[in-house]
Amino acid sequence: MKMKSVLIREYGSNDQVDLAEVTRPMPEPGEVLIKVSAAGVNPIDWKIRSGAGQRMGMTLPIHLGSEVVGTVEAVGPGVDSFREGDLVYGMVSSGGFSEYTIAQASHLARTPGNLDIMQAAALPLAGTTAWQAMFNEAGLSAGQRLLITNSSGGVGSLAVQLAKAHGAHVIAVASGRNEAFVRGMGADEFIDYTQQPFEEAVRDVDVVLDTMGGDTFQRAFKVLRKGGRMVTIVAFPQDEAERFGVTVKRSFTRPDADSLREITALVERGEITPHVEAVFSLAEVTKALELSEAGRTRGKIVLTVG
């Protein structure tokens, strides 16, 4: 049976992105086949298209898309946690931008009952990224002061809410146009980086979540207290930590249904609400990738599939 899937056969610009007709996959042991309803768009998608896929050891052609929400169409041998017809969401290794995709059953959770399909598609990768970076890597706890370098994006806006749900004091950095949005997510303090360097506005922070890298990552060391911790989801730390007397880690997001279920519980209690900035059809995938690459999205971009 055939299906539509977004893929690249060569690395490069959006000219390499193709909505092609391919053979529908079948689940192997431990896997489920998902009829995709919607898929989240993330920076990793256009980074893979641009060449990161080669550095990651991926093999062309590559089917794009790494988080989905949809209905279980079929289950592979050994899967007893889901059955046909279940509405699930989670991260996939590839092929999220497809009418059907394969996922490890252990990477999925049932979708929150109080979210619509588009909101649910905005949650798995960004939410898991924020969760693992702040709690697993940085050990953020109640009462600590957290600074988020881009608090209005897909990861940042969820990080604000997750940190507040765990009792942290959140200092949010973003442009002034996003202040109301970020404060609405629960931020305790707001720094407009277009008006002053954030490292001049705050000191003695316990934890920094860096979602920007580059110069922003380097400057963020100045806001940490001695013994503080920075976790980055984009930079590759060198020897900065010793010079500043802090700890720095690179967080690599991995599919984790346990974390996703904890996030789901917070969503169903009304403590977390993913924000969807824009919705595109599968045929408009290049527009979605362009918007993501521009880096000015408030919340998440979602593709509607089914």
PDB file of C-alpha atoms in Angstrom:
ATOM      1  CA  MET A   1       0.000   0.000   0.000  1.00  0.00           C
ATOM      2  CA  LYS A   2       1.173   3.524  -0.792  1.00  0.00           C
ATOM      3  CA  MET A   3       1.278   6.716   1.265  1.00  0.00           C
ATOM      4  CA  LYS A   4       2.623  10.280   1.052  1.00  0.00           C
ATOM      5  CA  SER A   5       5.821  11.119   2.901  1.00  0.00           C
ATOM      6  CA  VAL A   6       8.149  14.133   3.024  1.00  0.00           C
ATOM      7  CA  LEU A   7      11.726  13.155   2.250  1.00  0.00           C
ATOM      8  CA  ILE A   8      15.075  14.396   1.013  1.00  0.00           C
ATOM      9  CA  ARG A   9      17.383  12.506  -1.336  1.00  0.00           C
ATOM     10  CA  GLU A  10      20.204  15.062  -1.079  1.00  0.00           C
ATOM     11  CA  TYR A  11      21.196  17.635   1.532  1.00  0.00           C
ATOM     12  CA  GLY A  12      20.640  21.314   0.869  1.00  0.00           C
ATOM     13  CA  SER A  13      17.849  23.876   0.768  1.00  0.00           C
ATOM     14  CA  ASN A  14      14.096  23.390   0.612  1.00  0.00           C
ATOM     15  CA  ASP A  15      14.559  22.609  -3.082  1.00  0.00           C
ATOM     16  CA  GLN A  16      15.566  19.118  -1.902  1.00  0.00           C
ATOM     17  CA  VAL A  17      12.318  18.556  -0.004  1.00  0.00           C
ATOM     18  CA  ASP A  18       9.912  16.235  -1.802  1.00  0.00           C
ATOM     19  CA  LEU A  19       6.403  15.084  -0.935  1.00  0.00           C
ATOM     20  CA  ALA A  20       6.667  11.630  -2.455  1.00  0.00           C
ATOM     21  CA  GLU A  21       4.543   8.511  -2.763  1.00  0.00           C
ATOM     22  CA  VAL A  22       6.233   5.623  -0.975  1.00  0.00           C
ATOM     23  CA  THR A  23       5.374   2.178   0.346  1.00  0.00           C
ATOM     24  CA  ARG A  24       3.581   2.144   3.671  1.00  0.00           C
ATOM     25  CA  PRO A  25       5.758   0.513   6.352  1.00  0.00           C
ATOM     26  CA  MET A  26       4.714  -2.371   8.567  1.00  0.00           C
ATOM     27  CA  PRO A  27       5.494  -2.630  12.282  1.00  0.00           C
ATOM     28  CA  GLU A  28       8.161  -5.026  13.478  1.00  0.00           C
ATOM     29  CA  PRO A  29       8.464  -6.462  17.021  1.00  0.00           C
ATOM     30  CA  GLY A  30       8.017  -3.747  19.620  1.00  0.00           C
ATOM     31  CA  GLU A  31       6.693  -1.244  17.077  1.00  0.00           C
ATOM     32  CA  VAL A  32       3.347   0.282  16.145  1.00  0.00           C
ATOM     33  CA  LEU A  33       2.096   1.746  12.885  1.00  0.00           C
ATOM     34  CA  ILE A  34       0.531   5.172  13.430  1.00  0.00           C
ATOM     35  CA  LYS A  35      -1.932   6.864  11.093  1.00  0.00           C
ATOM     36  CA  VAL A  36      -0.605  10.385  11.556  1.00  0.00           C
ATOM     37  CA  SER A  37      -3.041  13.193  12.302  1.00  0.00           C
ATOM     38  CA  ALA A  38      -0.509  15.964  12.919  1.00  0.00           C
ATOM     39  CA  ALA A  39       3.246  16.399  13.290  1.00  0.00           C
ATOM     40  CA  GLY A  40       5.322  18.988  15.107  1.00  0.00           C
ATOM     41  CA  VAL A  41       7.914  20.954  13.135  1.00  0.00           C
ATOM     42  CA  ASN A  42      11.246  21.498  14.884  1.00  0.00           C
ATOM     43  CA  PRO A  43      14.631  23.101  14.099  1.00  0.00           C
ATOM     44  CA  ILE A  44      16.144  19.623  13.837  1.00  0.00           C
ATOM     45  CA  ASP A  45      14.046  19.050  10.699  1.00  0.00           C
ATOM     46  CA  TRP A  46      15.622  21.833   8.626  1.00  0.00           C
ATOM     47  CA  LYS A  47      19.019  21.179  10.208  1.00  0.00           C
ATOM     48  CA  ILE A  48      18.847  17.561   8.992  1.00  0.00           C
ATOM     49  CA  ARG A  49      17.811  18.820   5.552  1.00  0.00           C
ATOM     50  CA  SER A  50      20.771  21.227   5.535  1.00  0.00           C
ATOM     51  CA  GLY A  51      23.355  18.535   6.310  1.00  0.00           C
ATOM     52  CA  ALA A  52      23.119  17.641   9.985  1.00  0.00           C
ATOM     53  CA  GLY A  53      21.713  14.282   8.955  1.00  0.00           C
ATOM     54  CA  GLN A  54      25.112  13.335   7.579  1.00  0.00           C
ATOM     55  CA  ARG A  55      26.835  14.266  10.856  1.00  0.00           C
ATOM     56  CA  MET A  56      24.202  12.255  12.715  1.00  0.00           C
ATOM     57  CA  GLY A  57      24.959   9.142  10.672  1.00  0.00           C
ATOM     58  CA  MET A  58      21.627   9.123   8.850  1.00  0.00           C
ATOM     59  CA  THR A  59      21.334   7.458   5.452  1.00  0.00           C
ATOM     60  CA  LEU A  60      19.740   9.128   2.448  1.00  0.00           C
ATOM     61  CA  PRO A  61      16.938   9.224   1.502  1.00  0.00           C
ATOM     62  CA  ILE A  62      15.739  10.623   4.830  1.00  0.00           C
ATOM     63  CA  HIS A  63      12.084  10.891   5.773  1.00  0.00           C
ATOM     64  CA  LEU A  64      11.661  14.095   7.793  1.00  0.00           C
ATOM     65  CA  GLY A  65       9.662  14.587  10.988  1.00  0.00           C
ATOM     66  CA  SER A  66      10.363  13.547  14.572  1.00  0.00           C
ATOM     67  CA  GLU A  67       7.163  13.939  16.624  1.00  0.00           C
ATOM     68  CA  VAL A  68       3.591  12.941  15.868  1.00  0.00           C
ATOM     69  CA  VAL A  69       0.104  12.463  17.167  1.00  0.00           C
ATOM     70  CA  GLY A  70      -2.169   9.913  15.570  1.00  0.00           C
ATOM     71  CA  THR A  71      -4.127   6.687  15.793  1.00  0.00           C
ATOM     72  CA  VAL A  72      -2.603   3.250  16.177  1.00  0.00           C
ATOM     73  CA  GLU A  73      -3.279   1.451  12.889  1.00  0.00           C
ATOM     74  CA  ALA A  74      -1.464  -1.810  13.652  1.00  0.00           C
ATOM     75  CA  VAL A  75       0.761  -3.260  16.365  1.00  0.00           C
ATOM     76  CA  GLY A  76       3.835  -5.406  15.907  1.00  0.00           C
ATOM     77  CA  PRO A  77       4.600  -8.658  17.729  1.00  0.00           C
ATOM     78  CA  GLY A  78       5.130  -8.281  21.461  1.00  0.00           C
ATOM     79  CA  VAL A  79       3.235  -5.002  21.827  1.00  0.00           C
ATOM     80  CA  ASP A  80       0.566  -5.166  24.512  1.00  0.00           C
ATOM     81  CA  SER A  81       0.586  -1.554  25.749  1.00  0.00           C
ATOM     82  CA  PHE A  82      -1.486  -0.245  22.824  1.00  0.00           C
ATOM     83  CA  ARG A  83      -4.136  -1.575  20.490  1.00  0.00           C
ATOM     84  CA  GLU A  84      -5.643  -0.483  17.205  1.00  0.00           C
ATOM     85  CA  GLY A  85      -7.612   2.743  17.508  1.00  0.00           C
ATOM     86  CA  ASP A  86      -5.661   4.202  20.455  1.00  0.00           C
ATOM     87  CA  LEU A  87      -4.842   7.908  20.124  1.00  0.00           C
ATOM     88  CA  VAL A  88      -1.150   8.278  20.916  1.00  0.00           C
ATOM     89  CA  TYR A  89       1.687  10.754  20.639  1.00  0.00           C
ATOM     90  CA  GLY A  90       5.440  10.745  20.946  1.00  0.00           C
ATOM     91  CA  MET A  91       8.793  10.969  19.216  1.00  0.00           C
ATOM     92  CA  VAL A  92       9.776   8.960  16.148  1.00  0.00           C
ATOM     93  CA  SER A  93      13.239   8.390  14.698  1.00  0.00           C
ATOM     94  CA  SER A  94      12.106   9.641  11.266  1.00  0.00           C
ATOM     95  CA  GLY A  95       9.059   9.839   9.024  1.00  0.00           C
ATOM     96  CA  GLY A  96       6.818  12.011  11.144  1.00  0.00           C
ATOM     97  CA  PHE A  97       5.877  14.070   8.085  1.00  0.00           C
ATOM     98  CA  SER A  98       4.025  11.120   6.565  1.00  0.00           C
ATOM     99  CA  GLU A  99       0.506   9.785   6.354  1.00  0.00           C
ATOM    100  CA  TYR A 100       1.699   6.734   8.307  1.00  0.00           C
ATOM    101  CA  THR A 101       4.810   6.236  10.407  1.00  0.00           C
ATOM    102  CA  ILE A 102       6.473   3.640  12.601  1.00  0.00           C
ATOM    103  CA  ALA A 103       7.253   4.231  16.283  1.00  0.00           C
ATOM    104  CA  GLN A 104       8.642   2.188  19.109  1.00  0.00           C
ATOM    105  CA  ALA A 105       5.743   1.413  21.440  1.00  0.00           C
ATOM    106  CA  SER A 106       8.008   2.237  24.396  1.00  0.00           C
ATOM    107  CA  HIS A 107       8.397   5.807  23.088  1.00  0.00           C
ATOM    108  CA  LEU A 108       4.670   6.600  23.024  1.00  0.00           C
ATOM    109  CA  ALA A 109       2.007   7.743  25.463  1.00  0.00           C
ATOM    110  CA  ARG A 110      -1.723   8.284  25.224  1.00  0.00           C
ATOM    111  CA  THR A 111      -2.567  11.868  24.338  1.00  0.00           C
ATOM    112  CA  PRO A 112      -3.910  14.210  27.042  1.00  0.00           C
ATOM    113  CA  GLY A 113      -7.670  14.279  27.030  1.00  0.00           C
ATOM    114  CA  ASN A 114      -7.820  18.067  27.330  1.00  0.00           C
ATOM    115  CA  LEU A 115      -5.700  18.942  24.260  1.00  0.00           C
ATOM    116  CA  ASP A 116      -6.760  19.116  20.647  1.00  0.00           C
ATOM    117  CA  ILE A 117      -4.735  17.309  17.990  1.00  0.00           C
ATOM    118  CA  MET A 118      -2.659  20.359  17.016  1.00  0.00           C
ATOM    119  CA  GLN A 119      -1.703  21.138  20.613  1.00  0.00           C
ATOM    120  CA  ALA A 120      -0.797  17.512  21.230  1.00  0.00           C
ATOM    121  CA  ALA A 121       1.531  17.519  18.205  1.00  0.00           C
ATOM    122  CA  ALA A 122       3.400  20.469  19.698  1.00  0.00           C
ATOM    123  CA  LEU A 123       4.315  18.692  22.910  1.00  0.00           C
ATOM    124  CA  PRO A 124       6.355  15.455  22.694  1.00  0.00           C
ATOM    125  CA  LEU A 125       9.776  16.575  21.441  1.00  0.00           C
ATOM    126  CA  ALA A 126       9.841  20.113  22.866  1.00  0.00           C
ATOM    127  CA  GLY A 127       8.370  19.017  26.183  1.00  0.00           C
ATOM    128  CA  THR A 128      10.721  16.059  26.533  1.00  0.00           C
ATOM    129  CA  THR A 129      13.689  18.253  25.561  1.00  0.00           C
ATOM    130  CA  ALA A 130      12.876  20.809  28.258  1.00  0.00           C
ATOM    131  CA  TRP A 131      12.144  18.117  30.847  1.00  0.00           C
ATOM    132  CA  GLN A 132      15.350  16.166  30.322  1.00  0.00           C
ATOM    133  CA  ALA A 133      17.531  19.273  30.154  1.00  0.00           C
ATOM    134  CA  MET A 134      16.168  20.954  33.276  1.00  0.00           C
ATOM    135  CA  PHE A 135      15.438  18.019  35.554  1.00  0.00           C
ATOM    136  CA  ASN A 136      17.569  15.090  34.397  1.00  0.00           C
ATOM    137  CA  GLU A 137      20.696  17.046  33.446  1.00  0.00           C
ATOM    138  CA  ALA A 138      20.584  20.262  35.504  1.00  0.00           C
ATOM    139  CA  GLY A 139      18.746  18.865  38.515  1.00  0.00           C
ATOM    140  CA  LEU A 140      16.453  21.904  38.779  1.00  0.00           C
ATOM    141  CA  SER A 141      14.454  21.900  42.022  1.00  0.00           C
ATOM    142  CA  ALA A 142      11.829  23.998  43.773  1.00  0.00           C
ATOM    143  CA  GLY A 143      12.980  27.430  44.898  1.00  0.00           C
ATOM    144  CA  GLN A 144      15.913  27.646  42.503  1.00  0.00           C
ATOM    145  CA  ARG A 145      16.356  30.562  40.110  1.00  0.00           C
ATOM    146  CA  LEU A 146      16.283  29.498  36.455  1.00  0.00           C
ATOM    147  CA  LEU A 147      17.139  31.638  33.420  1.00  0.00           C
ATOM    148  CA  ILE A 148      15.895  30.557  29.979  1.00  0.00           C
ATOM    149  CA  THR A 149      17.719  32.190  27.066  1.00  0.00           C
ATOM    150  CA  ASN A 150      14.852  31.971  24.575  1.00  0.00           C
ATOM    151  CA  SER A 151      11.655  31.661  26.531  1.00  0.00           C
ATOM    152  CA  SER A 152       9.161  32.227  23.710  1.00  0.00           C
ATOM    153  CA  GLY A 153      10.058  29.354  21.366  1.00  0.00           C
ATOM    154  CA  GLY A 154       8.733  25.813  21.311  1.00  0.00           C
ATOM    155  CA  VAL A 155      11.105  24.481  23.966  1.00  0.00           C
ATOM    156  CA  GLY A 156      11.379  27.702  25.958  1.00  0.00           C
ATOM    157  CA  SER A 157       7.648  28.317  26.362  1.00  0.00           C
ATOM    158  CA  LEU A 158       7.150  24.783  27.669  1.00  0.00           C
ATOM    159  CA  ALA A 159      10.251  25.058  29.877  1.00  0.00           C
ATOM    160  CA  VAL A 160       8.764  28.118  31.578  1.00  0.00           C
ATOM    161  CA  GLN A 161       5.616  26.192  32.432  1.00  0.00           C
ATOM    162  CA  LEU A 162       7.377  22.983  33.494  1.00  0.00           C
ATOM    163  CA  ALA A 163       9.768  24.893  35.739  1.00  0.00           C
ATOM    164  CA  LYS A 164       6.923  26.809  37.374  1.00  0.00           C
ATOM    165  CA  ALA A 165       5.001  23.585  37.917  1.00  0.00           C
ATOM    166  CA  HIS A 166       8.039  22.340  39.874  1.00  0.00           C
ATOM    167  CA  GLY A 167       8.271  25.473  42.010  1.00  0.00           C
ATOM    168  CA  ALA A 168      11.256  27.194  40.357  1.00  0.00           C
ATOM    169  CA  HIS A 169      11.658  30.966  40.004  1.00  0.00           C
ATOM    170  CA  VAL A 170      11.768  31.631  36.248  1.00  0.00           C
ATOM    171  CA  ILE A 171      13.686  34.472  34.619  1.00  0.00           C
ATOM    172  CA  ALA A 172      12.678  34.627  30.967  1.00  0.00           C
ATOM    173  CA  VAL A 173      14.712  36.196  28.154  1.00  0.00           C
ATOM    174  CA  ALA A 174      12.987  37.161  24.906  1.00  0.00           C
ATOM    175  CA  SER A 175      12.214  40.201  22.769  1.00  0.00           C
ATOM    176  CA  GLY A 176       9.816  42.792  24.135  1.00  0.00           C
ATOM    177  CA  ARG A 177       7.060  41.816  21.716  1.00  0.00           C
ATOM    178  CA  ASN A 178       6.843  38.466  23.499  1.00  0.00           C
ATOM    179  CA  GLU A 179       6.714  39.755  27.059  1.00  0.00           C
ATOM    180  CA  ALA A 180       2.959  39.350  27.568  1.00  0.00           C
ATOM    181  CA  PHE A 181       3.074  35.878  26.035  1.00  0.00           C
ATOM    182  CA  VAL A 182       5.952  34.708  28.225  1.00  0.00           C
ATOM    183  CA  ARG A 183       4.553  36.220  31.412  1.00  0.00           C
ATOM    184  CA  GLY A 184       1.290  34.503  30.568  1.00  0.00           C
ATOM    185  CA  MET A 185       3.206  31.214  30.666  1.00  0.00           C
ATOM    186  CA  GLY A 186       4.145  32.007  34.271  1.00  0.00           C
ATOM    187  CA  ALA A 187       7.543  33.746  34.111  1.00  0.00           C
ATOM    188  CA  ASP A 188       8.431  35.595  37.326  1.00  0.00           C
ATOM    189  CA  GLU A 189      10.848  38.016  35.685  1.00  0.00           C
ATOM    190  CA  PHE A 190      11.288  39.137  32.084  1.00  0.00           C
ATOM    191  CA  ILE A 191      14.362  40.521  30.325  1.00  0.00           C
ATOM    192  CA  ASP A 192      13.978  42.175  26.926  1.00  0.00           C
ATOM    193  CA  TYR A 193      17.277  41.341  25.248  1.00  0.00           C
ATOM    194  CA  THR A 194      16.685  44.059  22.636  1.00  0.00           C
ATOM    195  CA  GLN A 195      16.857  46.718  25.359  1.00  0.00           C
ATOM    196  CA  GLN A 196      19.803  45.488  27.427  1.00  0.00           C
ATOM    197  CA  PRO A 197      22.176  42.534  27.536  1.00  0.00           C
ATOM    198  CA  PHE A 198      20.563  39.930  29.759  1.00  0.00           C
ATOM    199  CA  GLU A 199      23.872  39.252  31.520  1.00  0.00           C
ATOM    200  CA  GLU A 200      23.808  42.834  32.837  1.00  0.00           C
ATOM    201  CA  ALA A 201      20.278  42.481  34.199  1.00  0.00           C
ATOM    202  CA  VAL A 202      20.639  39.455  36.471  1.00  0.00           C
ATOM    203  CA  ARG A 203      23.211  37.661  38.621  1.00  0.00           C
ATOM    204  CA  ASP A 204      23.509  34.633  40.912  1.00  0.00           C
ATOM    205  CA  VAL A 205      21.250  32.339  38.909  1.00  0.00           C
ATOM    206  CA  ASP A 206      21.211  28.671  39.974  1.00  0.00           C
ATOM    207  CA  VAL A 207      20.459  27.141  36.573  1.00  0.00           C
ATOM    208  CA  VAL A 208      20.566  28.363  32.962  1.00  0.00           C
ATOM    209  CA  LEU A 209      18.701  26.586  30.167  1.00  0.00           C
ATOM    210  CA  ASP A 210      20.387  27.599  26.907  1.00  0.00           C
ATOM    211  CA  THR A 211      18.333  27.088  23.765  1.00  0.00           C
ATOM    212  CA  MET A 212      20.307  29.505  21.563  1.00  0.00           C
ATOM    213  CA  GLY A 213      23.993  28.574  21.527  1.00  0.00           C
ATOM    214  CA  GLY A 214      26.651  30.821  20.007  1.00  0.00           C
ATOM    215  CA  ASP A 215      27.321  34.174  21.652  1.00  0.00           C
ATOM    216  CA  THR A 216      24.222  33.843  23.843  1.00  0.00           C
ATOM    217  CA  PHE A 217      25.599  30.612  25.315  1.00  0.00           C
ATOM    218  CA  GLN A 218      28.952  32.252  26.059  1.00  0.00           C
ATOM    219  CA  ARG A 219      27.399  35.299  27.717  1.00  0.00           C
ATOM    220  CA  ALA A 220      25.090  33.189  29.868  1.00  0.00           C
ATOM    221  CA  PHE A 221      27.997  32.017  32.024  1.00  0.00           C
ATOM    222  CA  LYS A 222      28.132  35.498  33.552  1.00  0.00           C
ATOM    223  CA  VAL A 223      24.697  35.187  35.163  1.00  0.00           C
ATOM    224  CA  LEU A 224      25.435  31.972  37.078  1.00  0.00           C
ATOM    225  CA  ARG A 225      26.451  31.895  40.726  1.00  0.00           C
ATOM    226  CA  LYS A 226      29.593  30.007  41.668  1.00  0.00           C
ATOM    227  CA  GLY A 227      28.668  26.348  41.601  1.00  0.00           C
ATOM    228  CA  GLY A 228      25.699  27.020  39.340  1.00  0.00           C
ATOM    229  CA  ARG A 229      24.697  24.796  36.444  1.00  0.00           C
ATOM    230  CA  MET A 230      24.080  25.440  32.781  1.00  0.00           C
ATOM    231  CA  VAL A 231      22.523  22.948  30.403  1.00  0.00           C
ATOM    232  CA  THR A 232      22.461  23.600  26.672  1.00  0.00           C
ATOM    233  CA  ILE A 233      20.441  21.857  23.978  1.00  0.00           C
ATOM    234  CA  VAL A 234      22.392  23.362  21.063  1.00  0.00           C
ATOM    235  CA  ALA A 235      25.976  24.271  22.019  1.00  0.00           C
ATOM    236  CA  PHE A 236      28.964  21.980  22.481  1.00  0.00           C
ATOM    237  CA  PRO A 237      30.755  23.115  25.666  1.00  0.00           C
ATOM    238  CA  GLN A 238      34.539  23.291  25.707  1.00  0.00           C
ATOM    239  CA  ASP A 239      36.453  24.521  28.771  1.00  0.00           C
ATOM    240  CA  GLU A 240      34.230  27.418  29.863  1.00  0.00           C
ATOM    241  CA  ALA A 241      32.885  25.771  33.008  1.00  0.00           C
ATOM    242  CA  GLU A 242      36.188  25.648  34.887  1.00  0.00           C
ATOM    243  CA  ARG A 243      36.924  29.299  34.170  1.00  0.00           C
ATOM    244  CA  PHE A 244      33.581  30.415  35.616  1.00  0.00           C
ATOM    245  CA  GLY A 245      33.457  27.901  38.482  1.00  0.00           C
ATOM    246  CA  VAL A 246      30.226  26.299  37.253  1.00  0.00           C
ATOM    247  CA  THR A 247      28.982  23.064  35.685  1.00  0.00           C
ATOM    248  CA  VAL A 248      27.869  22.869  32.062  1.00  0.00           C
ATOM    249  CA  LYS A 249      26.301  19.945  30.215  1.00  0.00           C
ATOM    250  CA  ARG A 250      25.034  19.273  26.707  1.00  0.00           C
ATOM    251  CA  SER A 251      21.592  17.649  26.780  1.00  0.00           C
ATOM    252  CA  PHE A 252      20.730  15.252  23.957  1.00  0.00           C
ATOM    253  CA  THR A 253      17.003  14.552  23.819  1.00  0.00           C
ATOM    254  CA  ARG A 254      16.031  10.896  23.771  1.00  0.00           C
ATOM    255  CA  PRO A 255      12.552   9.381  23.423  1.00  0.00           C
ATOM    256  CA  ASP A 256      11.221   8.593  26.889  1.00  0.00           C
ATOM    257  CA  ALA A 257       7.618   7.610  27.492  1.00  0.00           C
ATOM    258  CA  ASP A 258       8.031   7.952  31.273  1.00  0.00           C
ATOM    259  CA  SER A 259       8.924  11.649  30.962  1.00  0.00           C
ATOM    260  CA  LEU A 260       6.136  12.140  28.444  1.00  0.00           C
ATOM    261  CA  ARG A 261       3.599  10.566  30.777  1.00  0.00           C
ATOM    262  CA  GLU A 262       4.680  12.898  33.592  1.00  0.00           C
ATOM    263  CA  ILE A 263       4.274  15.862  31.254  1.00  0.00           C
ATOM    264  CA  THR A 264       0.884  14.502  30.191  1.00  0.00           C
ATOM    265  CA  ALA A 265      -0.245  14.429  33.822  1.00  0.00           C
ATOM    266  CA  LEU A 266       0.699  18.101  34.231  1.00  0.00           C
ATOM    267  CA  VAL A 267      -1.203  18.949  31.048  1.00  0.00           C
ATOM    268  CA  GLU A 268      -4.314  17.165  32.284  1.00  0.00           C
ATOM    269  CA  ARG A 269      -4.081  19.074  35.584  1.00  0.00           C
ATOM    270  CA  GLY A 270      -4.074  22.318  33.616  1.00  0.00           C
ATOM    271  CA  GLU A 271      -0.502  23.300  34.534  1.00  0.00           C
ATOM    272  CA  ILE A 272       0.950  23.015  31.007  1.00  0.00           C
ATOM    273  CA  THR A 273      -0.537  24.260  27.730  1.00  0.00           C
ATOM    274  CA  PRO A 274       1.493  24.044  24.499  1.00  0.00           C
ATOM    275  CA  HIS A 275       1.096  27.051  22.214  1.00  0.00           C
ATOM    276  CA  VAL A 276       0.696  26.528  18.464  1.00  0.00           C
ATOM    277  CA  GLU A 277       1.834  29.512  16.417  1.00  0.00           C
ATOM    278  CA  ALA A 278       1.051  28.250  12.919  1.00  0.00           C
ATOM    279  CA  VAL A 279      -0.510  25.248  11.194  1.00  0.00           C
ATOM    280  CA  PHE A 280       0.357  24.110   7.662  1.00  0.00           C
ATOM    281  CA  SER A 281      -0.801  21.213   5.516  1.00  0.00           C
ATOM    282  CA  LEU A 282       1.609  18.441   4.579  1.00  0.00           C
ATOM    283  CA  ALA A 283       1.812  19.931   1.083  1.00  0.00           C
ATOM    284  CA  GLU A 284       2.992  23.216   2.635  1.00  0.00           C
ATOM    285  CA  VAL A 285       5.919  21.633   4.447  1.00  0.00           C
ATOM    286  CA  THR A 286       8.509  23.942   2.888  1.00  0.00           C
ATOM    287  CA  LYS A 287       6.628  26.991   4.226  1.00  0.00           C
ATOM    288  CA  ALA A 288       6.677  25.417   7.679  1.00  0.00           C
ATOM    289  CA  LEU A 289      10.412  24.732   7.452  1.00  0.00           C
ATOM    290  CA  GLU A 290      11.071  28.304   6.281  1.00  0.00           C
ATOM    291  CA  LEU A 291       9.155  29.713   9.235  1.00  0.00           C
ATOM    292  CA  SER A 292      11.020  27.462  11.665  1.00  0.00           C
ATOM    293  CA  GLU A 293      14.382  28.401  10.167  1.00  0.00           C
ATOM    294  CA  ALA A 294      13.576  32.109  10.535  1.00  0.00           C
ATOM    295  CA  GLY A 295      13.712  31.530  14.292  1.00  0.00           C
ATOM    296  CA  ARG A 296      11.012  33.976  15.340  1.00  0.00           C
ATOM    297  CA  THR A 297       8.169  31.589  16.097  1.00  0.00           C
ATOM    298  CA  ARG A 298       6.188  31.983  19.300  1.00  0.00           C
ATOM    299  CA  GLY A 299       5.561  28.422  20.470  1.00  0.00           C
ATOM    300  CA  LYS A 300       5.369  25.637  17.887  1.00  0.00           C
ATOM    301  CA  ILE A 301       4.664  25.041  14.200  1.00  0.00           C
ATOM    302  CA  VAL A 302       2.496  22.063  13.319  1.00  0.00           C
ATOM    303  CA  LEU A 303       1.725  20.154  10.130  1.00  0.00           C
ATOM    304  CA  THR A 304      -1.773  18.745   9.744  1.00  0.00           C
ATOM    305  CA  VAL A 305      -1.641  15.355   8.032  1.00  0.00           C
ATOM    306  CA  GLY A 306      -4.748  13.258   8.431  1.00  0.00           C
TER     307      GLY A 306
END
